[in-house]
Coordinates of C-alpha atoms in Angstrom, one line a residue:
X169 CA 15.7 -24.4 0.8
X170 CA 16.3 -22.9 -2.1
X171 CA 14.1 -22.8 -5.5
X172 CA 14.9 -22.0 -9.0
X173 CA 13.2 -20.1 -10.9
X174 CA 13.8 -20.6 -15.2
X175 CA 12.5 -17.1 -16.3
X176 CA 12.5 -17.9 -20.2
X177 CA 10.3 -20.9 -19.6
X178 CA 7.5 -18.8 -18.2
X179 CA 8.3 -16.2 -21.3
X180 CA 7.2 -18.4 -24.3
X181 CA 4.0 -19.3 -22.7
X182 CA 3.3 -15.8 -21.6
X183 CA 4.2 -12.9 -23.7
X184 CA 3.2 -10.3 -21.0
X185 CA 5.9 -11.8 -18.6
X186 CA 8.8 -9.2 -18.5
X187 CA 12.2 -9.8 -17.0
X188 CA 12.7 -7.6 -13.5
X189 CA 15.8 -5.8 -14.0
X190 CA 13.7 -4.2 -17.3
X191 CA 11.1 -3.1 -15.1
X192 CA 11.4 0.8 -14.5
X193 CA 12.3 1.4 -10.7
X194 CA 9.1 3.9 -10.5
X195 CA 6.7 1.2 -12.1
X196 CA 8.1 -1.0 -9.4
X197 CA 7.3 1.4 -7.0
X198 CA 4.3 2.2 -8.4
X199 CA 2.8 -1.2 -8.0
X200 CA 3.8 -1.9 -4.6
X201 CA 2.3 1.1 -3.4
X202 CA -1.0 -0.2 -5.3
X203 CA -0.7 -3.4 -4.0
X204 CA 0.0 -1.9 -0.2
X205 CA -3.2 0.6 -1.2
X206 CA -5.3 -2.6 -1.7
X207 CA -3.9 -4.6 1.4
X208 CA -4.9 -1.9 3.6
X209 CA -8.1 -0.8 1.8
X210 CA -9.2 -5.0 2.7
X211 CA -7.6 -4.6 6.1
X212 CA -10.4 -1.5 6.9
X213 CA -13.5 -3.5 5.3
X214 CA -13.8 -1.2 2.4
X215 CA -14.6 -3.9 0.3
X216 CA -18.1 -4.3 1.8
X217 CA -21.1 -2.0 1.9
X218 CA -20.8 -1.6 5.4
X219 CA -16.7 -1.7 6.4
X220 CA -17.9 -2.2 9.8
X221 CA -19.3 -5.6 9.8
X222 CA -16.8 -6.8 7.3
X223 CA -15.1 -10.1 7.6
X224 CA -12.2 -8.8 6.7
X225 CA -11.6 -5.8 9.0
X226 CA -8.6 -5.8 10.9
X227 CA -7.1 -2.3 12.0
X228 CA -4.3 -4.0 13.6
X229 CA -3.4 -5.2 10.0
X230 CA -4.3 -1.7 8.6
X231 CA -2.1 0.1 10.7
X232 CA 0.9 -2.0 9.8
X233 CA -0.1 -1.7 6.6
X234 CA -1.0 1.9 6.2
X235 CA 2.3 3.1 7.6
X236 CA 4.5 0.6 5.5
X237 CA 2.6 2.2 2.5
X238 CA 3.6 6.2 4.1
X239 CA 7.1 4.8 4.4
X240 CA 7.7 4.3 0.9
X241 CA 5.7 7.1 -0.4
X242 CA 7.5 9.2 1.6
X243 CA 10.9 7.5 0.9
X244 CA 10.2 8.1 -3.1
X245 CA 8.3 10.9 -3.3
X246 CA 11.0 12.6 -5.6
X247 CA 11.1 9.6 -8.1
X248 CA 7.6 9.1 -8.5
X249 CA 6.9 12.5 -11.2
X250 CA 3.2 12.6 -11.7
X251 CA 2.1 9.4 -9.8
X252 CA 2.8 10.9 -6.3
X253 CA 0.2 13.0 -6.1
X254 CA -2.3 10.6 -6.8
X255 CA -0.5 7.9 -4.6
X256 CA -0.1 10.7 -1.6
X257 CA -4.0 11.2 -1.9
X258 CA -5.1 7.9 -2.1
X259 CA -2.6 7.2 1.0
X260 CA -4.6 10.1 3.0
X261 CA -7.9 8.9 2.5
X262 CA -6.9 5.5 3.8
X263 CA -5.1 7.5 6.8
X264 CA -8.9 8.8 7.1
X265 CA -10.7 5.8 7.2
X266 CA -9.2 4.3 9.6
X267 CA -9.3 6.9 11.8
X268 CA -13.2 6.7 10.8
X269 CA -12.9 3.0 11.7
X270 CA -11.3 3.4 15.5
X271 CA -13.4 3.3 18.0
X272 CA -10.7 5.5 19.9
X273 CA -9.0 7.7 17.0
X274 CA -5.7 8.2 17.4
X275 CA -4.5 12.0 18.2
X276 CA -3.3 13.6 14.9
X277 CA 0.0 12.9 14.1
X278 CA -0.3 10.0 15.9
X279 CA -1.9 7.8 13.2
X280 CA -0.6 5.0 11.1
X281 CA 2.0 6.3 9.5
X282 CA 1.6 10.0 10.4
X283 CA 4.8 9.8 11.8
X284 CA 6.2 9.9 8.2
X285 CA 3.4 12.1 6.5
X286 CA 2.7 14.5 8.6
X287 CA -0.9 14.5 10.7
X288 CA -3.9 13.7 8.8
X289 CA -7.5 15.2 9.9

């Protein structure tokens, strides 16, 4: 099954819409680390004022998540210029939180994605 997608029709009616291959690679990146950042973020509860009872808490989820996210921070680190150190921190504190979350932490280095970063404490 295969769909098609008419780019300029979407274009006119939206003036914000921009055609992919004009995207910069590290806005790209950028965003899919956001959006990976948000995912997990959900994933741990964080949404709620108490993360522990939230409906939406899954750490199953989160890890998956968490060490996609650490795998393509880590992969492009070098393009990312100032935004990596704000993405790296923002990676870390998720890395926290859901070693906050377990009920059984994981050792360090052995966390989502710490096999990428490095261990987290």
């Amino acid at each position: 099954m295969s769909e098609n997608f008419d780019v300029d029709q979407n274009t006119d009616a939206n003036p914000d819409v921009r055609e992919l291959s004009e995207v910069p690679a590290v806005e790209v990146i950028s965003r899919a680390a956001v959006m990976l950042m948000s995912s997990a973020a959900e994933k741990l509860g964080l949404s709620d004022a108490d993360p522990s009872s939230s409906p939406y808490l899954d750490l199953d989820e989160a890890r998956r998540v968490i060490t996609a996210l650490a795998g393509l921070v880590t992969a492009s680190v070098e393009y990312l210029g100032p935004h990596a150190g704000p993405i790296r921190e923002g990676l870390q504190a998720l890395q926290r939180a859901f070693r906050e979350a377990s009920l059984h932490p994981d050792e360090p280095g052995k966390g989502p994605g710490e096999k990428y970063t490095g261990p987290v404490y």
